[in-house]
mmCIF file of C-alpha atoms and ligand atoms in Angstrom:
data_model
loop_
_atom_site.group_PDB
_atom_site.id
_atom_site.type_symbol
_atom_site.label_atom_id
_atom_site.label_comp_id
_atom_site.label_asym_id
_atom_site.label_seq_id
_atom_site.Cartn_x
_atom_site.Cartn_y
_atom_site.Cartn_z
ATOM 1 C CA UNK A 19 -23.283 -55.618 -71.220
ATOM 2 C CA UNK A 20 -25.437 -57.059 -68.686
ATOM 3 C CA UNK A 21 -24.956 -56.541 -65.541
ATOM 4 C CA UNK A 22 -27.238 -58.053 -62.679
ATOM 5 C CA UNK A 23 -26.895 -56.990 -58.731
ATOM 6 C CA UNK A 24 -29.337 -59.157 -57.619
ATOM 7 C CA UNK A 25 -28.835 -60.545 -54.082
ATOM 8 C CA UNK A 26 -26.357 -57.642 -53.145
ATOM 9 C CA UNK A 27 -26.248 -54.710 -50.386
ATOM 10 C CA UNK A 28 -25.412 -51.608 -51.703
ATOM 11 C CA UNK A 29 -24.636 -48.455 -49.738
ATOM 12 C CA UNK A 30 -24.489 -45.348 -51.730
ATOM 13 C CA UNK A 31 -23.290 -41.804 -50.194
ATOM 14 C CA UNK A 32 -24.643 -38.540 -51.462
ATOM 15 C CA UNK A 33 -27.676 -40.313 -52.753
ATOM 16 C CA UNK A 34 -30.091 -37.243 -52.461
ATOM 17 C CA UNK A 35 -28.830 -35.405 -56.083
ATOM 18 C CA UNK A 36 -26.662 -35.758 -58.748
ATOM 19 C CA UNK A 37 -24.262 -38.761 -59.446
ATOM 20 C CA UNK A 38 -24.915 -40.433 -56.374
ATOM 21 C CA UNK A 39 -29.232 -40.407 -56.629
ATOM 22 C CA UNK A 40 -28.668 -42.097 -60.498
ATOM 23 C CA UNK A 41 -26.712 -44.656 -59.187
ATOM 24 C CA UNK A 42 -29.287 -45.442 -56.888
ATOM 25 C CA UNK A 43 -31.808 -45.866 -59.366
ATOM 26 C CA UNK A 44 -29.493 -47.891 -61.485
ATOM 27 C CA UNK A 45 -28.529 -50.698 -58.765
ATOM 28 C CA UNK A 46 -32.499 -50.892 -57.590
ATOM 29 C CA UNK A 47 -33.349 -51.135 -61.345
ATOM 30 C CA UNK A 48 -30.175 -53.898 -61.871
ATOM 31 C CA UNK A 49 -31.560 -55.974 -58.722
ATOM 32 C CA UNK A 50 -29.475 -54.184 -55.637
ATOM 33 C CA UNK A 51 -31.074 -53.656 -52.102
ATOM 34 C CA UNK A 52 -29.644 -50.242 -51.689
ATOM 35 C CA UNK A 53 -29.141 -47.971 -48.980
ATOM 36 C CA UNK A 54 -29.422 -44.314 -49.627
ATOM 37 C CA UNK A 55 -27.258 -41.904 -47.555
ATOM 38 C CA UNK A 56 -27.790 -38.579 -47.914
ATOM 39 C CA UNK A 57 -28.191 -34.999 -45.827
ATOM 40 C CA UNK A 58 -31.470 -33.319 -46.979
ATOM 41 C CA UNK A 59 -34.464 -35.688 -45.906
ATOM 42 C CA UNK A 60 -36.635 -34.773 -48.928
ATOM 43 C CA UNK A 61 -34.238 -35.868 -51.570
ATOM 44 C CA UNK A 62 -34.437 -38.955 -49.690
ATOM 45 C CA UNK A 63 -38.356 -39.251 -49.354
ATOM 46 C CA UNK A 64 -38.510 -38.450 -53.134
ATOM 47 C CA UNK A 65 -35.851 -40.804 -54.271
ATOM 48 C CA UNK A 66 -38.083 -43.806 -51.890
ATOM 49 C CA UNK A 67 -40.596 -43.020 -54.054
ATOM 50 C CA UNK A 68 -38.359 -43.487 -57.559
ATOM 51 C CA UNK A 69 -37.351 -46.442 -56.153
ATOM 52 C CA UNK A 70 -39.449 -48.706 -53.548
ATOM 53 C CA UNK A 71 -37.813 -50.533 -50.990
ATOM 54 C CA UNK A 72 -34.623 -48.766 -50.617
ATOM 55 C CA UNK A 73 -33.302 -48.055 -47.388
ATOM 56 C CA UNK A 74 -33.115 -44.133 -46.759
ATOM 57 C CA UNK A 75 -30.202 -43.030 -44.085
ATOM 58 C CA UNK A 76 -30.195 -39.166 -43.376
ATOM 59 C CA UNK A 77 -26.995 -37.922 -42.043
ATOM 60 C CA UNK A 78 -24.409 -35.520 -42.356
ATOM 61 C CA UNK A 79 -21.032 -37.139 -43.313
ATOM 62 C CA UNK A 80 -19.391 -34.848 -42.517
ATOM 63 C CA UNK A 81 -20.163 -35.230 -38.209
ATOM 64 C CA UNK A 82 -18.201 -38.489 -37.259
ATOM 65 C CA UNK A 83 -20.136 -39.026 -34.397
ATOM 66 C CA UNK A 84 -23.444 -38.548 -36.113
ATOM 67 C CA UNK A 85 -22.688 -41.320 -38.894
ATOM 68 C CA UNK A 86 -21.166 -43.598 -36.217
ATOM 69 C CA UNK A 87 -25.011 -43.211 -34.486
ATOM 70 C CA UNK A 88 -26.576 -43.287 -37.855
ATOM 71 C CA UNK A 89 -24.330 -46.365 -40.064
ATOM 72 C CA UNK A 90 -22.841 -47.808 -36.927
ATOM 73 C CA UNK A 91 -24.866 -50.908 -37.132
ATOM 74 C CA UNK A 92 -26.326 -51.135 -41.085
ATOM 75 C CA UNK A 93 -25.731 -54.352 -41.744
ATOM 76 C CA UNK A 94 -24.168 -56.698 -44.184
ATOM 77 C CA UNK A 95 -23.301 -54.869 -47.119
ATOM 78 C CA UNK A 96 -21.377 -55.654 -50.194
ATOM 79 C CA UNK A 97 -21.604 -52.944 -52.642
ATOM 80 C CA UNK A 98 -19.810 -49.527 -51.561
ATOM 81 C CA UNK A 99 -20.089 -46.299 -53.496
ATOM 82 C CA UNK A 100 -18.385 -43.216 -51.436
ATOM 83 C CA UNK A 101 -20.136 -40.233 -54.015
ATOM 84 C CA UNK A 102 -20.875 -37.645 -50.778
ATOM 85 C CA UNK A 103 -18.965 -34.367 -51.484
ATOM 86 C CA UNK A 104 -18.786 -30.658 -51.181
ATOM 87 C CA UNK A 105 -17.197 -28.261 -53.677
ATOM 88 C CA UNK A 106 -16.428 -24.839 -51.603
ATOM 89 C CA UNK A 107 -14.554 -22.133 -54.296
ATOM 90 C CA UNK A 108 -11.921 -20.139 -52.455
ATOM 91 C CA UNK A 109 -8.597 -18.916 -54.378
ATOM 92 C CA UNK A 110 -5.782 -20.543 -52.179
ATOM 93 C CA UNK A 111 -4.729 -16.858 -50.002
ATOM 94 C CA UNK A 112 -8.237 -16.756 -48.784
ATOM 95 C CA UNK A 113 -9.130 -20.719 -47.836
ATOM 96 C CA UNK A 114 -10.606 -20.746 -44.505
ATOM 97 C CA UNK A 115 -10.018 -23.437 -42.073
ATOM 98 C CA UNK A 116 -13.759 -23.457 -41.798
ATOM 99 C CA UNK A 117 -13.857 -24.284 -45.666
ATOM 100 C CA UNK A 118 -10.712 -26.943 -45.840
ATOM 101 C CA UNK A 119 -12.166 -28.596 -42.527
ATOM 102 C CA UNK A 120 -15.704 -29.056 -43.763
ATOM 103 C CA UNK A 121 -14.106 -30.467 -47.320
ATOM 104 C CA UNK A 122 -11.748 -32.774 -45.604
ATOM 105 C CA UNK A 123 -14.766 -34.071 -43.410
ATOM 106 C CA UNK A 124 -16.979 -34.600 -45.968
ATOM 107 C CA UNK A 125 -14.609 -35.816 -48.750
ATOM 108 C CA UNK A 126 -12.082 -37.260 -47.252
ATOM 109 C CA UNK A 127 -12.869 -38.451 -43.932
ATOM 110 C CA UNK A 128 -16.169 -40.134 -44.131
ATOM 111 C CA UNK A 129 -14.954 -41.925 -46.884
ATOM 112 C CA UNK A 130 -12.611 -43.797 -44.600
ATOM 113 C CA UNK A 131 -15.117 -43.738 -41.798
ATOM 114 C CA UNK A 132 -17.846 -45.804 -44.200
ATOM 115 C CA UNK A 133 -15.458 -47.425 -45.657
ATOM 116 C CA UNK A 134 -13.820 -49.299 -42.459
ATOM 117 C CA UNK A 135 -17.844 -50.284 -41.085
ATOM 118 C CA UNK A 136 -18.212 -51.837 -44.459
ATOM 119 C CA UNK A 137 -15.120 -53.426 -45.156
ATOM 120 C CA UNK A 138 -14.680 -54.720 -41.852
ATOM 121 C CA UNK A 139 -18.610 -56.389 -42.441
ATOM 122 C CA UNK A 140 -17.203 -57.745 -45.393
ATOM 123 C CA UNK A 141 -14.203 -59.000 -43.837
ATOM 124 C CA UNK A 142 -16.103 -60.695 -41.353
ATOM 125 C CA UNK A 143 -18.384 -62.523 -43.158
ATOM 126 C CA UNK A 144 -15.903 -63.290 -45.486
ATOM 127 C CA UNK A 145 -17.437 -62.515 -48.365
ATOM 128 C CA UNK A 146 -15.986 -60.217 -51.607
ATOM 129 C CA UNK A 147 -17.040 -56.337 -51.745
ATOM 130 C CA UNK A 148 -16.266 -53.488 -54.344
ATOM 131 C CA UNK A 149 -16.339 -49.804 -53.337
ATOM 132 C CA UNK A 150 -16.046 -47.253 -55.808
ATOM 133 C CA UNK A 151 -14.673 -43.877 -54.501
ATOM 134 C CA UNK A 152 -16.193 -40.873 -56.435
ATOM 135 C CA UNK A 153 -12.587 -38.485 -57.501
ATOM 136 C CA UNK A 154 -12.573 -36.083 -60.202
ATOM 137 C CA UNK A 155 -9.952 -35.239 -62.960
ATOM 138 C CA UNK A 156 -9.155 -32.086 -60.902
ATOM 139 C CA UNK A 157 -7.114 -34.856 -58.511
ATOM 140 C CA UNK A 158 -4.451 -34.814 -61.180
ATOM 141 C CA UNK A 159 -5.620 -31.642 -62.824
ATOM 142 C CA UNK A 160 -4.805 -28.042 -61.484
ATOM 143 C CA UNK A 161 -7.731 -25.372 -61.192
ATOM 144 C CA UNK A 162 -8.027 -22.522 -59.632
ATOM 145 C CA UNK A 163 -10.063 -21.566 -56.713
ATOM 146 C CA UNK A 164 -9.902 -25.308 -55.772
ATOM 147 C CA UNK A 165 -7.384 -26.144 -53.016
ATOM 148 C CA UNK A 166 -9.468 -27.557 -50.511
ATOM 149 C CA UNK A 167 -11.749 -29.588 -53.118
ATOM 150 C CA UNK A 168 -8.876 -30.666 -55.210
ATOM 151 C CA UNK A 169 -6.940 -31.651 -52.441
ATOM 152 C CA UNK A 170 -9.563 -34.061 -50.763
ATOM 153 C CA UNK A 171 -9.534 -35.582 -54.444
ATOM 154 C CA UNK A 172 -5.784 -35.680 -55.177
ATOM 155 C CA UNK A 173 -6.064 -37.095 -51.456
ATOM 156 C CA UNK A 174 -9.079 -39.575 -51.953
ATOM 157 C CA UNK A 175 -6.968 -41.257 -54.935
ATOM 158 C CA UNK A 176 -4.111 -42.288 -53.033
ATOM 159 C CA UNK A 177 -6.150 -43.430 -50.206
ATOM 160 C CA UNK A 178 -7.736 -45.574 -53.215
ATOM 161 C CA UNK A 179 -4.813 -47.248 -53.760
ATOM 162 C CA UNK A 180 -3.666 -47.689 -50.346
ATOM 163 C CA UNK A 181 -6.921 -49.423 -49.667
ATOM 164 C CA UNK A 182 -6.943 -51.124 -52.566
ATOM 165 C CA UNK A 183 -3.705 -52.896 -51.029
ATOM 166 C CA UNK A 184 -4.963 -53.568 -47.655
ATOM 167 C CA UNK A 185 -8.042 -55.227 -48.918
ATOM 168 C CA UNK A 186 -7.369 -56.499 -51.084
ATOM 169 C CA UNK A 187 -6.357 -59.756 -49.682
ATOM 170 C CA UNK A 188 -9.765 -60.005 -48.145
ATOM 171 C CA UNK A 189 -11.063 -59.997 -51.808
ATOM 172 C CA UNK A 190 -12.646 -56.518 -51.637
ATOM 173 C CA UNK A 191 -11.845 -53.922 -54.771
ATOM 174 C CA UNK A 192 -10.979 -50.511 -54.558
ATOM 175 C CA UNK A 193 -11.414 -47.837 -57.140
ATOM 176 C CA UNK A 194 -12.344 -44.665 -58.337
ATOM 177 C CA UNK A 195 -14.039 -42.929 -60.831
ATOM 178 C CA UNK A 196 -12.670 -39.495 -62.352
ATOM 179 C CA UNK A 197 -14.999 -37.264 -64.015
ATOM 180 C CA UNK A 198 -14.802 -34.186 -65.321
ATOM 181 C CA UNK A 199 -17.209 -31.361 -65.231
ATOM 182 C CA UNK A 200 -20.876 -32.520 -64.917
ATOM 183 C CA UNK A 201 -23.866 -30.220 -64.839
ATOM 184 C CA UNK A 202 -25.044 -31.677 -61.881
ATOM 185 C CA UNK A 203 -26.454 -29.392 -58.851
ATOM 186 C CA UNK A 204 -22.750 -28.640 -57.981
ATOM 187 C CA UNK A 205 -21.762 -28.456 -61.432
ATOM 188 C CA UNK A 206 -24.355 -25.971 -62.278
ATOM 189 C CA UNK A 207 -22.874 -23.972 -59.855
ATOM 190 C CA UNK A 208 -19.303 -24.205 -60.728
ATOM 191 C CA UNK A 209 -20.247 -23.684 -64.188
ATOM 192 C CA UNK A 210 -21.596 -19.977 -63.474
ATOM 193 C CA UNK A 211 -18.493 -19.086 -64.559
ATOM 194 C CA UNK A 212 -19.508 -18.911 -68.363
ATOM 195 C CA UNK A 213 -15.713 -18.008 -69.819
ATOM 196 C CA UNK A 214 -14.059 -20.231 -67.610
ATOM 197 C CA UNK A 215 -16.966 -23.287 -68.268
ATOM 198 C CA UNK A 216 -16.433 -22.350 -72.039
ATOM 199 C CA UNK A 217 -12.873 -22.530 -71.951
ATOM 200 C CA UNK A 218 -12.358 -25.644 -70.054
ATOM 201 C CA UNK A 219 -15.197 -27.356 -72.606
ATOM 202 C CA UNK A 220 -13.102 -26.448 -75.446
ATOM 203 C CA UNK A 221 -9.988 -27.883 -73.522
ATOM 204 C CA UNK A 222 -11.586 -31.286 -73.852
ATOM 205 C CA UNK A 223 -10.744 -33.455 -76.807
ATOM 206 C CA UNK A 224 -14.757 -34.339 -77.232
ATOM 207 C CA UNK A 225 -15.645 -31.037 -76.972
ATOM 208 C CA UNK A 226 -18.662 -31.333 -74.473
ATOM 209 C CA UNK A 227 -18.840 -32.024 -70.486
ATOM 210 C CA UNK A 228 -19.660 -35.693 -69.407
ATOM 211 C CA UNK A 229 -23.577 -36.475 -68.386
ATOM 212 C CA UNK A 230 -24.685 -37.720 -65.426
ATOM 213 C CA UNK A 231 -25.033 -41.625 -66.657
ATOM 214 C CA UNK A 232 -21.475 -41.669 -68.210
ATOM 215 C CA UNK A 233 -20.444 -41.540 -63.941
ATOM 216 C CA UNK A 234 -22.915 -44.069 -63.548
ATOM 217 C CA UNK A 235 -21.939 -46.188 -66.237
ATOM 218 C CA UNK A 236 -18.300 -46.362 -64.906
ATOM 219 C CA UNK A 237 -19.495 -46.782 -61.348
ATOM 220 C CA UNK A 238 -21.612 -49.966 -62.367
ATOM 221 C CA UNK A 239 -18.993 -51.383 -64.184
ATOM 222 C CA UNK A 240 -16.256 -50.971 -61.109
ATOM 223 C CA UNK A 241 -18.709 -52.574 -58.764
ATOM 224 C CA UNK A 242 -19.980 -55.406 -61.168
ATOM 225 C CA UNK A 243 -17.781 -58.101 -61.588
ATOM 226 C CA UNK A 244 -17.269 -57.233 -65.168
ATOM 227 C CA UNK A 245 -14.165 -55.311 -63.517
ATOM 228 C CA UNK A 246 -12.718 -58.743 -61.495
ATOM 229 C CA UNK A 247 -9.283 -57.707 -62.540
ATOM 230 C CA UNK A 248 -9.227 -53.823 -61.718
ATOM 231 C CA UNK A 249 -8.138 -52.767 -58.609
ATOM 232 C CA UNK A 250 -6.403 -49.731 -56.932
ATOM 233 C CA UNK A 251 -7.377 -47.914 -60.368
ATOM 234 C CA UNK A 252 -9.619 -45.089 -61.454
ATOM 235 C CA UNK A 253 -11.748 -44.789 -64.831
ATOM 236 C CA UNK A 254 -11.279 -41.187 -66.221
ATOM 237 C CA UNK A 255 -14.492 -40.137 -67.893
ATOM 238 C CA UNK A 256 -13.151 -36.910 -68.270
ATOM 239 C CA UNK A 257 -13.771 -36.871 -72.627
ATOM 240 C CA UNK A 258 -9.654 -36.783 -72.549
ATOM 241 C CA UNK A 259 -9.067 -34.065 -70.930
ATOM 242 C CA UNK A 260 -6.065 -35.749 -69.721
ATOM 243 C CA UNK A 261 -4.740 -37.043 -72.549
ATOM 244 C CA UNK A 262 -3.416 -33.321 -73.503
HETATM 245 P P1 LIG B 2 -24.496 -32.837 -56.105
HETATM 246 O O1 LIG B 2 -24.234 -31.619 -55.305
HETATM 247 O O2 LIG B 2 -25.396 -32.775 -57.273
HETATM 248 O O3 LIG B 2 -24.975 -34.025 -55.153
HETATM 249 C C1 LIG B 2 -24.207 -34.335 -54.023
HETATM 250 C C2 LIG B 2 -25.032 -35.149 -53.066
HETATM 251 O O4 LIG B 2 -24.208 -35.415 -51.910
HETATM 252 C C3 LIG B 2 -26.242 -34.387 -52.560
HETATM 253 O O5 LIG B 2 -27.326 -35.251 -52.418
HETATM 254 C C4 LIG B 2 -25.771 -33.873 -51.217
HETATM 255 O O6 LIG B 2 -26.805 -33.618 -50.295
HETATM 256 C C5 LIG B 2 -24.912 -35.021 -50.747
HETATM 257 N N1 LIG B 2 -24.025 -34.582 -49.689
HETATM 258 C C6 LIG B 2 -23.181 -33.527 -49.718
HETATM 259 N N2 LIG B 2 -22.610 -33.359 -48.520
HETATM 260 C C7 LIG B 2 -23.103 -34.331 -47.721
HETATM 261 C C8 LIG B 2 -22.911 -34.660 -46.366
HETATM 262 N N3 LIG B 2 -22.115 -33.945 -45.578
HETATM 263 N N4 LIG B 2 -23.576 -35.710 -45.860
HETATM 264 C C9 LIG B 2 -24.401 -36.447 -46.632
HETATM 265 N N5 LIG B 2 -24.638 -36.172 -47.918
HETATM 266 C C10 LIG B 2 -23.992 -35.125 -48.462
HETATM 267 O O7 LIG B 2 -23.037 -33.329 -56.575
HETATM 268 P P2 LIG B 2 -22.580 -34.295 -57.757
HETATM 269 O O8 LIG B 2 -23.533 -35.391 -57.967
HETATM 270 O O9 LIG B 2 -22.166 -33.455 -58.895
HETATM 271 O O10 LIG B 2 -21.240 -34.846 -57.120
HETATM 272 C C11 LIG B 2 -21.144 -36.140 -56.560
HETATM 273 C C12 LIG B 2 -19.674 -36.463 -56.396
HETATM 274 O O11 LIG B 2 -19.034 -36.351 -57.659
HETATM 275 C C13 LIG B 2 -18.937 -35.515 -55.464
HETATM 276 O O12 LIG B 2 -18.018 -36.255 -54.702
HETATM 277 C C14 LIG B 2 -18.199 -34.592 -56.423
HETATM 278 O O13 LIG B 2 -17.039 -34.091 -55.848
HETATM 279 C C15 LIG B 2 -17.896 -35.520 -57.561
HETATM 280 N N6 LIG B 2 -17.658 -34.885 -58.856
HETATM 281 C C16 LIG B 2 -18.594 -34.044 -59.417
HETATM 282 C C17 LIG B 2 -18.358 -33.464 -60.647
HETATM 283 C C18 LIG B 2 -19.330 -32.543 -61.288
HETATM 284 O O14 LIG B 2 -18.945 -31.826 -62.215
HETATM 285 N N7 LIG B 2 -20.587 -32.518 -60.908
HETATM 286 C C19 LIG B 2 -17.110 -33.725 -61.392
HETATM 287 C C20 LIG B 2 -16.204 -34.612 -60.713
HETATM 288 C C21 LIG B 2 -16.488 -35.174 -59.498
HETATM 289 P P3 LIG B 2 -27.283 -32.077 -50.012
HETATM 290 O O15 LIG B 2 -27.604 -31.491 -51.340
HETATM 291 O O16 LIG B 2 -28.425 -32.267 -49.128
HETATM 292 O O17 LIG B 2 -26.093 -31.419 -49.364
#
């Protein structure tokens, strides 16, 4: 499957590492002008290097006012990908407001924040957009030690759909993508946990954790118009966890 971005904006979140700096690569390699938003300046500088021309935004998502100052006037853009997030372990009688705040900031919050400046570009120049909201299985999934991140996910799927409704009139697509445990930079560090990693492995049907391009692959596909149809939906790439 071909798929060819050339001529499009995209804005990816969380570009520095993981999911998000792969997707990067893959919409500059497909044709994309991309903007890269991320929060440590020399993931950025490295990834400009990967990838020439890209548009490097450092900020922290998860200060309002800061993004407002920092995406407040990007431009026209018609490719959204909200990947930014924080994972913060804390068994439910010990989460900190500290810990849910900064989640729901970063997770949850600047995903709307992004999301209105883009859509309402979109909207105004009256053109069609797809954003693709990074989720996880553990939305519909129970783990423990996960309130706060699980929440923001359970949270960021509904908000999916209830976007998905809004705008979709204007011709702009909403979805997510679901994955289960990559060993990403915050993978690796959930996964220190060797018996719980090893038992939640040999819960899944495939028997392995997902790699980093499988997210990609699913994120390309939701933003391409390959995906015309889908809307207010989520691709599980979770090996069928779910299906159990
Ligand atoms: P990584 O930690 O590898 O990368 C996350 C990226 O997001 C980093 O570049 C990080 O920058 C950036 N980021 C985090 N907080 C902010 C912020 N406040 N402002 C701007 N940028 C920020 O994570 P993954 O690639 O694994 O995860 C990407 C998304 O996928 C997340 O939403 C995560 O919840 C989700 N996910 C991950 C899974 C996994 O197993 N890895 C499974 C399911 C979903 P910095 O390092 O500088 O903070």
């Amino acid at each position: 499957m071909q798929i060819n971005f050339s001529g499009l904006r995209a804005l990816v979140t969380g570009a520095g590492k993981g999911f998000g700096r792969d997707t990067v690569k893959a919409l500059h390699d497909s044709g994309a002008q991309v903007v890269a938003v991320s929060r440590t300046n020399e993931d950025l500088v490295s990834l400009s290097k990967e990838c020439p021309g890209i548009e490097p935004v450092c900020v922290d998502l998860g200060d309002w006012e800061a993004t407002e100052r920092a995406l407040g006037n990007i431009g026209p853009i018609d490719l959204l990908v909200n990947n930014a997030g924080v994972l913060l372990e804390q068994p439910f009688l010990e989460v900190s407001k500290e810990a849910f705040d900064r989640t729901i900031n970063v997770n949850l919050r600047s995903v709307i924040q992004v999301s209105q400046m883009v859509a309402k570009g979109m909207i105004a120049r009256g053109v069609p957009g797809s954003i693709v909201n990074v989720s996880s299985m553990v939305s519909r999934a129970a783990v423990i030690n996960l309130t706060s991140y699980s929440s923001t996910k359970g949270a960021m799927d509904m908000l999916t759909k209830i976007m998905a409704l809004e705008l979709g009139p204007h011709k702009i697509r909403v979805n997510t993508v679901n994955p289960t445990l990559v060993l990403t930079h915050m993978g690796r560090k959930f996964a220190t946990n060797v018996e719980f990693a090893n038992a939640l492995k040999e819960r899944i049907p495939l028997k392995k954790f997902a790699e980093v391009e499988d997210v990609v692959y699913g994120i390309l596909f939701l933003l391409s118009d390959k995906s015309a149809m889908v809307n207010g939906s989520g691709i599980l790439v979770d090996g069928g966890y779910l299906a159990c």
